[in-house]
Amino acid sequence: EIVLTQSPGTLSLSPGERAALSCRASQSVSSSYLAWYQQKPGQAPRLLIYGASSRATGIPDRFSGSGSGTDFTLTISRLEPEDFAVYYCQQYGSSPGYTFGQGTKLEIK
Amino acid sequence: QVQLQESGPGLVKPSGTLSLTCAVSGGSISSSDWWSWVRQPPGKGLEWIGEIYHGGSTNYNPSLKSRVTISVDKSKNQFSLKLRSVTAADTAVYYCARFSSGWPNAFDIWGQGTMVTVSS
């Protein structure tokens, strides 16, 4: 089973700052199947990035994804107030099919 | 635009069976996509439960496989989850989601989620 470890667990930043969220896999992951989601309280997750680096429909260009193999990063170039949420990485490729990271909470400093 | 809506009891007794349905609207469940259930215990992260294709093929999380059945009803454009022998550890928000194969190869559509509590 591929385990995804996200760091940091919590990231405290101010609006306008740059955020870098890490997702490390226990084994190599196909970039085609690495995605990032944003979840706000009381809401379902929302797809942000797919294929490690492609933005989903309607996602602002301040969100970007990068990485390959076992190390992936979600970067938010300039934080807006609505960006403070929990972010999950997710992979598909091996048993049990799909796994999610434990999440990074991005909070206002 | 495809939308998903979960429905089912919000309270299930321990050792009972949790049963939920996900209605697909704005599109056909017989598309080339896979349809999943994902759950989230209160204050915790996301756990994939399993998926089904419209033809009936299924894949399950090995940690839950012995207790889970996912089925599809193409005539009603919906799919369902049954989780047997539930305990308090199964208390969670349950989401149905579409994994769009080929593009974008991710869970691009989610239901709003439904809270299920296991308690006597």
Coordinates of N, CA and C in Angstrom, one line a residue:
Chain A
E1 N 0.8 -1.2 0.0 CA 0.0 0.0 0.0 C 0.9 1.2 0.0
I2 N 0.5 2.2 -0.9 CA 1.3 3.4 -0.9 C 0.7 4.4 0.1
V3 N 1.6 4.9 1.0 CA 1.2 5.8 2.0 C 1.6 7.2 1.6
L4 N 0.7 8.2 1.7 CA 1.0 9.6 1.4 C 1.2 10.3 2.7
T5 N 2.3 11.0 2.8 CA 2.5 11.8 4.1 C 2.6 13.3 3.7
Q6 N 1.7 14.0 4.2 CA 1.7 15.5 4.0 C 2.4 16.3 5.1
S7 N 3.1 17.3 4.7 CA 3.7 18.2 5.7 C 3.7 19.6 5.2
P8 N 3.6 20.6 6.1 CA 3.4 20.3 7.6 C 2.0 19.9 7.8
G9 N 1.7 19.5 9.1 CA 0.3 19.2 9.4 C -0.5 20.5 9.5
T10 N 0.1 21.6 10.0 CA -0.6 22.9 10.0 C 0.4 23.9 9.5
L11 N -0.1 24.8 8.7 CA 0.7 25.9 8.1 C 0.0 27.2 8.4
S12 N 0.7 28.1 9.2 CA 0.1 29.4 9.6 C 0.8 30.5 8.7
L13 N 0.0 31.1 7.9 CA 0.5 32.2 7.0 C -0.5 33.3 7.0
S14 N -0.1 34.4 6.4 CA -0.9 35.6 6.3 C -1.4 35.7 4.8
P15 N -2.5 36.4 4.6 CA -2.9 36.7 3.2 C -1.8 37.4 2.5
G16 N -1.6 37.0 1.2 CA -0.6 37.6 0.4 C 0.7 36.8 0.4
E17 N 0.9 36.0 1.4 CA 2.1 35.2 1.4 C 2.0 34.0 0.5
R18 N 3.1 33.3 0.3 CA 3.2 32.1 -0.5 C 3.2 30.9 0.3
A19 N 2.4 29.9 -0.1 CA 2.3 28.6 0.7 C 2.8 27.5 -0.2
A20 N 3.6 26.6 0.5 CA 4.1 25.4 -0.2 C 3.7 24.2 0.7
L21 N 2.9 23.3 0.1 CA 2.4 22.1 0.9 C 3.1 20.9 0.2
S22 N 3.6 20.0 1.0 CA 4.3 18.8 0.6 C 3.5 17.6 0.7
C23 N 3.7 16.7 -0.3 CA 3.1 15.4 -0.2 C 4.1 14.4 -0.7
R24 N 4.5 13.5 0.2 CA 5.6 12.5 0.0 C 5.0 11.1 0.0
A25 N 5.3 10.3 -1.0 CA 4.7 9.0 -1.2 C 5.8 8.0 -0.7
S26 N 5.3 6.9 -0.2 CA 6.2 5.8 0.3 C 6.8 5.0 -0.8
Q27 N 6.2 5.1 -2.0 CA 6.7 4.5 -3.2 C 6.4 5.4 -4.4
S28 N 7.0 5.2 -5.5 CA 6.8 6.1 -6.6 C 5.4 6.0 -7.1
V29 N 4.9 7.2 -7.4 CA 3.5 7.4 -7.9 C 3.5 7.9 -9.3
S30 N 2.6 7.4 -10.1 CA 2.4 8.0 -11.4 C 1.9 9.4 -11.3
S31 N 2.6 10.3 -12.0 CA 2.1 11.7 -11.9 C 0.7 11.8 -12.5
S32 N 0.4 10.9 -13.4 CA -1.0 11.0 -14.0 C -2.1 10.8 -13.0
Y33 N -1.7 10.2 -11.9 CA -2.8 9.9 -10.9 C -2.5 10.5 -9.6
L34 N -1.9 11.7 -9.6 CA -1.7 12.4 -8.3 C -2.5 13.7 -8.4
A35 N -3.4 13.9 -7.4 CA -4.3 15.0 -7.4 C -4.3 15.7 -6.0
W36 N -4.7 16.9 -6.0 CA -4.8 17.7 -4.8 C -6.3 18.2 -4.7
Y37 N -6.8 18.3 -3.4 CA -8.1 18.7 -3.2 C -8.1 19.8 -2.0
Q38 N -9.1 20.7 -2.1 CA -9.3 21.6 -1.0 C -10.6 21.3 -0.3
Q39 N -10.6 21.4 1.0 CA -11.8 21.1 1.7 C -12.0 22.2 2.8
K40 N -13.2 22.9 2.7 CA -13.5 23.9 3.7 C -14.5 23.2 4.7
P41 N -14.6 23.8 5.9 CA -15.5 23.2 6.9 C -16.9 23.0 6.4
G42 N -17.5 21.8 6.6 CA -18.8 21.5 6.2 C -19.1 21.3 4.8
Q43 N -18.0 21.3 4.0 CA -18.1 21.1 2.5 C -17.4 19.8 2.1
A44 N -17.8 19.4 0.9 CA -17.1 18.3 0.3 C -15.8 18.7 -0.3
P45 N -14.8 17.8 -0.5 CA -13.6 18.2 -1.1 C -13.8 18.7 -2.5
R46 N -12.9 19.6 -3.0 CA -13.0 20.2 -4.3 C -11.7 19.9 -5.0
L47 N -11.8 19.4 -6.2 CA -10.6 19.1 -7.0 C -9.9 20.4 -7.4
L48 N -8.6 20.5 -7.1 CA -7.8 21.6 -7.5 C -6.8 21.3 -8.6
I49 N -6.0 20.2 -8.4 CA -4.9 19.9 -9.3 C -5.1 18.4 -9.6
Y50 N -4.9 18.1 -10.9 CA -4.8 16.7 -11.3 C -3.6 16.4 -12.2
G51 N -3.2 15.2 -12.3 CA -2.0 14.9 -13.1 C -0.8 15.6 -12.5
A52 N -0.8 15.8 -11.2 CA 0.3 16.5 -10.5 C 0.4 18.0 -10.7
S53 N 0.1 18.4 -11.9 CA 0.4 19.8 -12.3 C -0.7 20.6 -13.1
S54 N -1.8 19.9 -13.4 CA -2.8 20.6 -14.2 C -3.9 21.1 -13.3
R55 N -4.3 22.4 -13.5 CA -5.4 22.9 -12.7 C -6.8 22.4 -13.2
A56 N -7.6 22.1 -12.3 CA -9.0 21.7 -12.6 C -9.8 23.0 -13.1
T57 N -10.9 22.7 -13.7 CA -11.7 23.8 -14.3 C -12.1 24.8 -13.2
G58 N -11.8 26.1 -13.5 CA -12.2 27.1 -12.7 C -11.3 27.4 -11.5
I59 N -10.2 26.7 -11.4 CA -9.2 27.0 -10.3 C -8.3 28.1 -10.7
P60 N -8.2 29.1 -9.8 CA -7.3 30.3 -10.1 C -5.9 29.9 -10.4
D61 N -5.2 30.7 -11.2 CA -3.8 30.3 -11.5 C -2.8 30.6 -10.4
R62 N -3.2 31.1 -9.2 CA -2.3 31.2 -8.1 C -2.0 29.8 -7.5
F63 N -2.9 28.8 -7.9 CA -2.6 27.4 -7.5 C -1.8 26.7 -8.5
S64 N -0.7 26.0 -8.1 CA 0.0 25.2 -9.0 C 0.6 24.0 -8.3
G65 N 0.8 23.0 -9.1 CA 1.3 21.7 -8.6 C 2.5 21.3 -9.3
S66 N 3.4 20.6 -8.6 CA 4.6 20.1 -9.2 C 5.1 18.9 -8.6
G67 N 6.1 18.3 -9.2 CA 6.7 17.1 -8.6 C 6.6 15.8 -9.4
S68 N 7.2 14.8 -9.0 CA 7.2 13.5 -9.6 C 7.8 12.5 -8.7
G69 N 7.5 11.2 -9.1 CA 8.1 10.1 -8.3 C 7.4 10.0 -6.9
T70 N 8.2 10.4 -5.9 CA 7.7 10.3 -4.5 C 7.4 11.7 -3.9
D71 N 7.8 12.8 -4.5 CA 7.7 14.1 -3.9 C 6.9 15.0 -4.8
F72 N 5.8 15.6 -4.2 CA 4.9 16.5 -4.9 C 4.6 17.7 -4.0
T73 N 4.4 18.8 -4.7 CA 4.2 20.1 -3.9 C 3.0 20.8 -4.5
L74 N 2.1 21.3 -3.7 CA 1.1 22.3 -4.0 C 1.5 23.6 -3.6
T75 N 1.6 24.6 -4.5 CA 2.0 25.9 -4.2 C 0.8 26.9 -4.4
I76 N 0.6 27.8 -3.5 CA -0.4 28.9 -3.7 C 0.5 30.1 -3.6
S77 N 0.5 30.9 -4.7 CA 1.5 31.9 -4.9 C 1.2 33.1 -4.0
R78 N 0.0 33.5 -3.9 CA -0.4 34.7 -3.0 C -1.7 34.3 -2.4
L79 N -1.7 34.1 -1.1 CA -2.9 33.6 -0.4 C -4.0 34.6 -0.4
E80 N -5.1 34.2 -0.7 CA -6.4 35.0 -0.6 C -7.1 34.4 0.7
P81 N -8.0 35.3 1.3 CA -8.7 34.8 2.5 C -9.4 33.5 2.3
E82 N -10.0 33.3 1.1 CA -10.7 32.1 0.9 C -9.9 30.8 0.7
D83 N -8.6 31.0 0.7 CA -7.7 29.8 0.5 C -7.4 29.1 1.8
F84 N -7.8 29.6 2.9 CA -7.5 29.0 4.2 C -8.5 27.9 4.4
A85 N -7.9 26.6 4.4 CA -8.7 25.4 4.3 C -7.8 24.2 4.6
V86 N -8.3 23.0 4.4 CA -7.5 21.8 4.5 C -7.3 21.3 3.1
Y87 N -6.0 20.9 2.9 CA -5.7 20.4 1.6 C -5.2 18.9 1.7
Y88 N -5.7 18.1 0.7 CA -5.3 16.7 0.7 C -4.7 16.4 -0.7
C89 N -3.7 15.5 -0.6 CA -3.2 14.9 -1.8 C -3.8 13.5 -1.9
Q90 N -3.8 13.0 -3.1 CA -4.5 11.7 -3.4 C -3.8 11.0 -4.5
Q91 N -3.6 9.7 -4.4 CA -3.1 8.9 -5.5 C -3.9 7.7 -5.9
Y92 N -3.8 7.3 -7.1 CA -4.4 6.1 -7.6 C -3.4 5.3 -8.3
G93 N -3.4 4.0 -8.0 CA -2.4 3.2 -8.8 C -2.2 1.8 -8.2
S94 N -2.4 1.7 -6.9 CA -2.1 0.4 -6.3 C -3.0 0.1 -5.2
S95 N -3.1 -1.1 -4.8 CA -4.0 -1.5 -3.7 C -3.7 -0.6 -2.5
P96 N -4.7 0.1 -1.9 CA -6.1 -0.2 -2.1 C -6.8 0.6 -3.2
G97 N -6.1 1.0 -4.2 CA -6.8 1.7 -5.3 C -6.5 3.2 -5.2
Y98 N -7.1 3.8 -4.2 CA -6.9 5.2 -4.0 C -6.5 5.4 -2.5
T99 N -5.6 6.3 -2.3 CA -5.2 6.7 -1.0 C -5.1 8.2 -0.9
F100 N -5.4 8.8 0.3 CA -5.3 10.2 0.5 C -4.2 10.4 1.6
G101 N -3.6 11.6 1.5 CA -2.7 12.0 2.6 C -3.6 12.4 3.8
Q102 N -3.0 12.7 4.9 CA -3.7 13.0 6.1 C -4.2 14.4 6.2
G103 N -3.7 15.2 5.2 CA -4.1 16.6 5.1 C -3.2 17.6 5.7
T104 N -3.2 18.8 5.2 CA -2.5 20.0 5.7 C -3.5 21.1 5.9
K105 N -3.6 21.5 7.2 CA -4.5 22.6 7.5 C -3.7 24.0 7.3
L106 N -4.3 24.8 6.4 CA -3.7 26.1 6.1 C -4.5 27.1 6.9
E107 N -3.9 27.7 7.9 CA -4.7 28.6 8.8 C -4.1 30.0 8.7
I108 N -5.0 31.0 9.0 CA -4.5 32.4 9.0 C -3.7 32.7 10.2
K109 N -2.5 33.3 10.0 CA -1.6 33.7 11.1 C -2.1 35.0 11.7
Chain B
Q1 N -24.7 19.5 -16.2 CA -23.6 19.3 -15.3 C -24.0 18.2 -14.3
V2 N -23.1 17.2 -14.1 CA -23.4 16.1 -13.3 C -23.4 16.5 -11.8
Q3 N -24.4 16.0 -11.1 CA -24.5 16.2 -9.7 C -24.8 14.9 -9.0
L4 N -24.3 14.8 -7.7 CA -24.4 13.6 -6.9 C -25.1 14.0 -5.6
Q5 N -26.0 13.1 -5.2 CA -26.8 13.3 -4.0 C -26.9 12.1 -3.2
E6 N -26.3 12.1 -2.0 CA -26.4 10.9 -1.1 C -27.7 10.9 -0.3
S7 N -28.2 9.7 0.0 CA -29.4 9.6 0.9 C -29.3 8.4 1.7
G8 N -30.0 8.4 2.8 CA -30.0 7.2 3.7 C -30.1 7.6 5.1
P9 N -30.3 6.6 6.0 CA -30.5 6.8 7.4 C -29.2 7.5 8.0
G10 N -29.5 8.4 8.9 CA -28.4 9.1 9.6 C -27.9 8.5 10.9
L11 N -28.7 7.4 11.3 CA -28.4 6.7 12.5 C -28.5 5.2 12.3
V12 N -27.5 4.5 12.7 CA -27.5 3.0 12.5 C -27.0 2.4 13.8
K13 N -27.6 1.3 14.2 CA -27.3 0.7 15.5 C -26.0 -0.2 15.3
P14 N -25.2 -0.3 16.3 CA -24.0 -1.1 16.3 C -24.4 -2.6 15.9
S15 N -23.6 -3.2 15.1 CA -23.7 -4.5 14.5 C -24.7 -4.5 13.3
G16 N -25.3 -3.4 13.1 CA -26.3 -3.3 12.0 C -25.6 -3.0 10.6
T17 N -26.4 -2.7 9.6 CA -25.9 -2.5 8.3 C -26.2 -1.0 7.9
L18 N -25.2 -0.4 7.5 CA -25.3 1.0 6.9 C -25.6 0.9 5.5
S19 N -26.7 1.6 5.0 CA -27.1 1.6 3.6 C -27.3 3.0 3.1
L20 N -26.6 3.3 2.1 CA -26.7 4.6 1.5 C -26.8 4.5 0.0
T21 N -27.5 5.5 -0.6 CA -27.7 5.6 -2.1 C -27.1 6.9 -2.6
C22 N -26.6 6.9 -3.8 CA -26.1 8.1 -4.4 C -26.8 8.2 -5.7
A23 N -27.6 9.3 -5.9 CA -28.3 9.5 -7.1 C -27.5 10.4 -8.0
V24 N -27.4 10.0 -9.3 CA -26.6 10.8 -10.3 C -27.6 11.6 -11.1
S25 N -27.4 12.9 -11.2 CA -28.3 13.7 -12.1 C -27.4 14.5 -13.0
G26 N -28.0 14.9 -14.2 CA -27.3 15.7 -15.1 C -26.4 14.9 -16.0
G27 N -26.4 13.6 -15.9 CA -25.5 12.8 -16.7 C -25.9 11.3 -16.4
S28 N -25.2 10.4 -17.2 CA -25.5 9.0 -17.1 C -24.5 8.3 -16.3
I29 N -25.0 7.4 -15.4 CA -24.1 6.5 -14.7 C -23.4 5.5 -15.6
S30 N -23.9 5.4 -16.8 CA -23.3 4.5 -17.7 C -22.2 5.1 -18.6
S31 N -21.6 6.2 -18.1 CA -20.5 6.8 -18.7 C -19.2 6.0 -18.5
S32 N -18.1 6.4 -19.0 CA -16.9 5.7 -18.8 C -16.1 6.1 -17.5
D33 N -16.9 6.3 -16.5 CA -16.3 6.7 -15.2 C -16.6 5.7 -14.1
W34 N -15.8 5.8 -13.1 CA -16.0 4.9 -11.9 C -16.7 5.7 -10.8
W35 N -17.5 5.1 -10.0 CA -18.3 5.8 -9.0 C -17.9 5.2 -7.6
S36 N -17.5 6.1 -6.8 CA -16.9 5.7 -5.5 C -17.7 6.2 -4.3
W37 N -17.4 5.6 -3.2 CA -17.7 6.0 -1.8 C -16.5 6.4 -1.1
V38 N -16.5 7.5 -0.4 CA -15.4 8.0 0.4 C -16.0 8.4 1.7
R39 N -15.3 8.2 2.8 CA -15.8 8.6 4.1 C -14.8 9.4 4.9
Q40 N -15.3 10.2 5.9 CA -14.5 11.1 6.7 C -15.0 11.1 8.1
P41 N -14.3 10.4 9.0 CA -14.7 10.5 10.4 C -14.6 11.9 10.9
P42 N -15.4 12.2 11.9 CA -15.3 13.6 12.4 C -13.9 14.1 12.8
G43 N -13.5 15.2 12.2 CA -12.2 15.8 12.5 C -11.0 15.0 11.9
K44 N -11.3 14.1 11.1 CA -10.2 13.3 10.5 C -10.1 13.4 9.0
G45 N -9.3 12.6 8.4 CA -9.1 12.7 6.9 C -10.0 11.8 6.1
L46 N -9.7 11.7 4.8 CA -10.5 11.0 3.9 C -10.1 9.5 3.7
E47 N -11.1 8.6 3.6 CA -10.8 7.2 3.4 C -11.6 6.7 2.2
W48 N -11.0 6.2 1.2 CA -11.7 5.6 0.1 C -12.3 4.2 0.5
I49 N -13.6 4.0 0.2 CA -14.2 2.7 0.6 C -14.3 1.7 -0.5
G50 N -14.6 2.2 -1.7 CA -14.7 1.3 -2.9 C -15.4 2.0 -4.0
E51 N -15.4 1.3 -5.2 CA -15.9 1.9 -6.4 C -16.7 0.9 -7.2
I52 N -17.5 1.4 -8.2 CA -18.2 0.5 -9.1 C -18.2 1.1 -10.5
Y53 N -18.2 0.3 -11.5 CA -18.4 0.7 -12.9 C -19.8 0.3 -13.3
H54 N -20.4 1.0 -14.3 CA -21.8 0.7 -14.6 C -22.0 -0.7 -15.0
G55 N -21.0 -1.4 -15.4 CA -21.2 -2.8 -15.8 C -21.2 -3.7 -14.6
G56 N -20.9 -3.2 -13.5 CA -21.0 -4.0 -12.2 C -19.7 -4.3 -11.6
S57 N -18.6 -4.0 -12.3 CA -17.3 -4.3 -11.7 C -17.0 -3.4 -10.5
T58 N -16.4 -4.0 -9.5 CA -16.2 -3.3 -8.2 C -14.7 -3.5 -7.8
N59 N -14.3 -2.5 -7.0 CA -13.0 -2.6 -6.3 C -13.2 -2.0 -4.9
Y60 N -12.6 -2.7 -3.9 CA -12.8 -2.3 -2.6 C -11.5 -2.0 -1.8
N61 N -11.6 -1.1 -0.8 CA -10.4 -1.0 0.1 C -10.3 -2.3 0.8
P62 N -9.1 -2.9 0.8 CA -8.9 -4.2 1.5 C -9.3 -4.1 3.0
S63 N -9.1 -3.0 3.6 CA -9.4 -2.9 5.0 C -10.9 -2.9 5.3
L64 N -11.7 -2.8 4.3 CA -13.2 -2.8 4.5 C -13.8 -3.9 3.6
K65 N -13.1 -4.5 2.8 CA -13.6 -5.4 1.8 C -14.6 -6.5 2.3
S66 N -14.3 -7.0 3.5 CA -15.1 -8.1 4.0 C -16.5 -7.6 4.5
R67 N -16.7 -6.3 4.6 CA -17.9 -5.8 5.1 C -18.7 -4.9 4.1
V68 N -18.1 -4.7 2.9 CA -18.7 -3.7 2.0 C -19.3 -4.4 0.7
T69 N -20.4 -3.9 0.3 CA -20.9 -4.2 -1.0 C -21.4 -2.9 -1.7
I70 N -20.9 -2.7 -2.9 CA -21.4 -1.5 -3.7 C -22.1 -2.1 -4.9
S71 N -23.3 -1.5 -5.2 CA -24.1 -2.0 -6.3 C -24.5 -0.8 -7.1
V72 N -25.0 -1.1 -8.4 CA -25.5 -0.1 -9.3 C -26.8 -0.4 -9.8
D73 N -27.7 0.6 -9.9 CA -29.0 0.5 -10.5 C -29.1 1.4 -11.7
K74 N -28.8 0.9 -12.9 CA -28.7 1.8 -14.1 C -30.1 2.4 -14.4
S75 N -31.2 1.6 -14.1 CA -32.5 2.1 -14.4 C -32.9 3.4 -13.6
K76 N -32.3 3.5 -12.4 CA -32.5 4.6 -11.6 C -31.4 5.6 -11.6
N77 N -30.3 5.3 -12.3 CA -29.2 6.2 -12.4 C -28.6 6.4 -11.0
Q78 N -28.4 5.4 -10.3 CA -27.8 5.5 -8.9 C -27.0 4.3 -8.5
F79 N -26.2 4.5 -7.5 CA -25.4 3.4 -7.0 C -25.5 3.5 -5.5
S80 N -25.2 2.3 -4.8 CA -25.5 2.2 -3.4 C -24.3 1.6 -2.7
L81 N -24.3 1.8 -1.4 CA -23.3 1.3 -0.5 C -24.0 0.5 0.7
K82 N -23.5 -0.7 1.0 CA -23.9 -1.4 2.2 C -22.6 -1.7 3.0
L83 N -22.6 -1.4 4.2 CA -21.5 -1.7 5.1 C -22.1 -2.4 6.3
R84 N -21.7 -3.6 6.5 CA -22.2 -4.5 7.5 C -21.5 -4.5 8.8
S85 N -22.1 -5.0 9.8 CA -21.4 -5.1 11.1 C -20.8 -3.8 11.6
V86 N -21.5 -2.8 11.5 CA -20.9 -1.4 11.9 C -20.6 -1.3 13.4
T87 N -19.6 -0.5 13.6 CA -19.3 -0.1 15.0 C -19.2 1.4 15.0
A88 N -18.9 2.0 16.2 CA -18.7 3.4 16.4 C -17.6 3.9 15.5
A89 N -16.7 3.1 15.1 CA -15.6 3.6 14.3 C -16.0 3.9 12.8
D90 N -17.2 3.4 12.5 CA -17.8 3.7 11.2 C -18.6 5.0 11.1
T91 N -18.7 5.7 12.2 CA -19.3 7.0 12.3 C -18.5 8.0 11.4
A92 N -19.1 8.6 10.5 CA -18.4 9.4 9.5 C -19.4 10.2 8.6
V93 N -18.8 11.2 7.9 CA -19.6 11.7 6.8 C -19.2 10.8 5.6
Y94 N -20.2 10.4 4.9 CA -20.0 9.5 3.7 C -20.3 10.3 2.4
Y95 N -19.3 10.3 1.6 CA -19.4 11.0 0.3 C -19.5 10.0 -0.9
C96 N -20.3 10.3 -1.9 CA -20.1 9.6 -3.1 C -19.4 10.6 -4.1
A97 N -18.6 10.0 -5.0 CA -17.8 10.8 -5.8 C -17.6 10.1 -7.2
R98 N -17.3 10.9 -8.2 CA -17.1 10.3 -9.5 C -15.6 10.4 -9.8
F99 N -15.0 9.3 -10.2 CA -13.6 9.3 -10.6 C -13.6 9.3 -12.1
S100 N -13.2 10.4 -12.7 CA -13.3 10.6 -14.1 C -12.1 10.0 -14.8
S101 N -12.2 8.9 -15.4 CA -11.1 8.2 -16.0 C -10.7 8.8 -17.3
G102 N -9.4 8.9 -17.5 CA -8.9 9.5 -18.7 C -8.6 10.9 -18.6
W103 N -9.6 11.7 -18.2 CA -9.5 13.1 -17.9 C -10.5 13.5 -16.9
P104 N -10.2 14.0 -15.7 CA -8.8 14.3 -15.3 C -8.2 13.2 -14.5
N105 N -8.7 12.0 -14.5 CA -8.1 11.0 -13.7 C -8.1 11.4 -12.2
A106 N -9.2 11.9 -11.7 CA -9.3 12.3 -10.3 C -10.8 12.3 -10.0
F107 N -11.0 12.5 -8.7 CA -12.4 12.7 -8.2 C -12.9 14.1 -8.5
D108 N -13.6 14.3 -9.6 CA -13.9 15.6 -10.0 C -15.3 16.1 -9.6
I109 N -16.2 15.2 -9.3 CA -17.5 15.5 -8.8 C -17.8 14.8 -7.5
W110 N -18.3 15.5 -6.5 CA -18.6 15.0 -5.2 C -20.0 15.3 -4.8
G111 N -20.6 14.4 -4.0 CA -21.9 14.8 -3.4 C -21.6 15.7 -2.2
Q112 N -22.6 16.2 -1.6 CA -22.5 17.1 -0.4 C -22.1 16.3 0.8
G113 N -22.3 15.0 0.8 CA -22.0 14.2 2.0 C -23.2 14.0 2.9
T114 N -23.2 12.9 3.6 CA -24.2 12.6 4.6 C -23.6 12.0 5.8
M115 N -24.0 12.6 7.0 CA -23.4 12.1 8.2 C -24.2 10.9 8.7
V116 N -23.4 9.9 9.0 CA -24.0 8.6 9.6 C -23.3 8.4 10.9
T117 N -24.2 8.3 11.9 CA -23.7 8.0 13.3 C -24.1 6.6 13.7
V118 N -23.1 5.8 14.2 CA -23.4 4.5 14.7 C -23.6 4.6 16.2
S119 N -24.7 4.3 16.7 CA -25.0 4.4 18.1 C -26.3 3.7 18.4
S120 N -26.4 3.2 19.6 CA -27.6 2.5 20.1 C -28.6 3.5 20.7

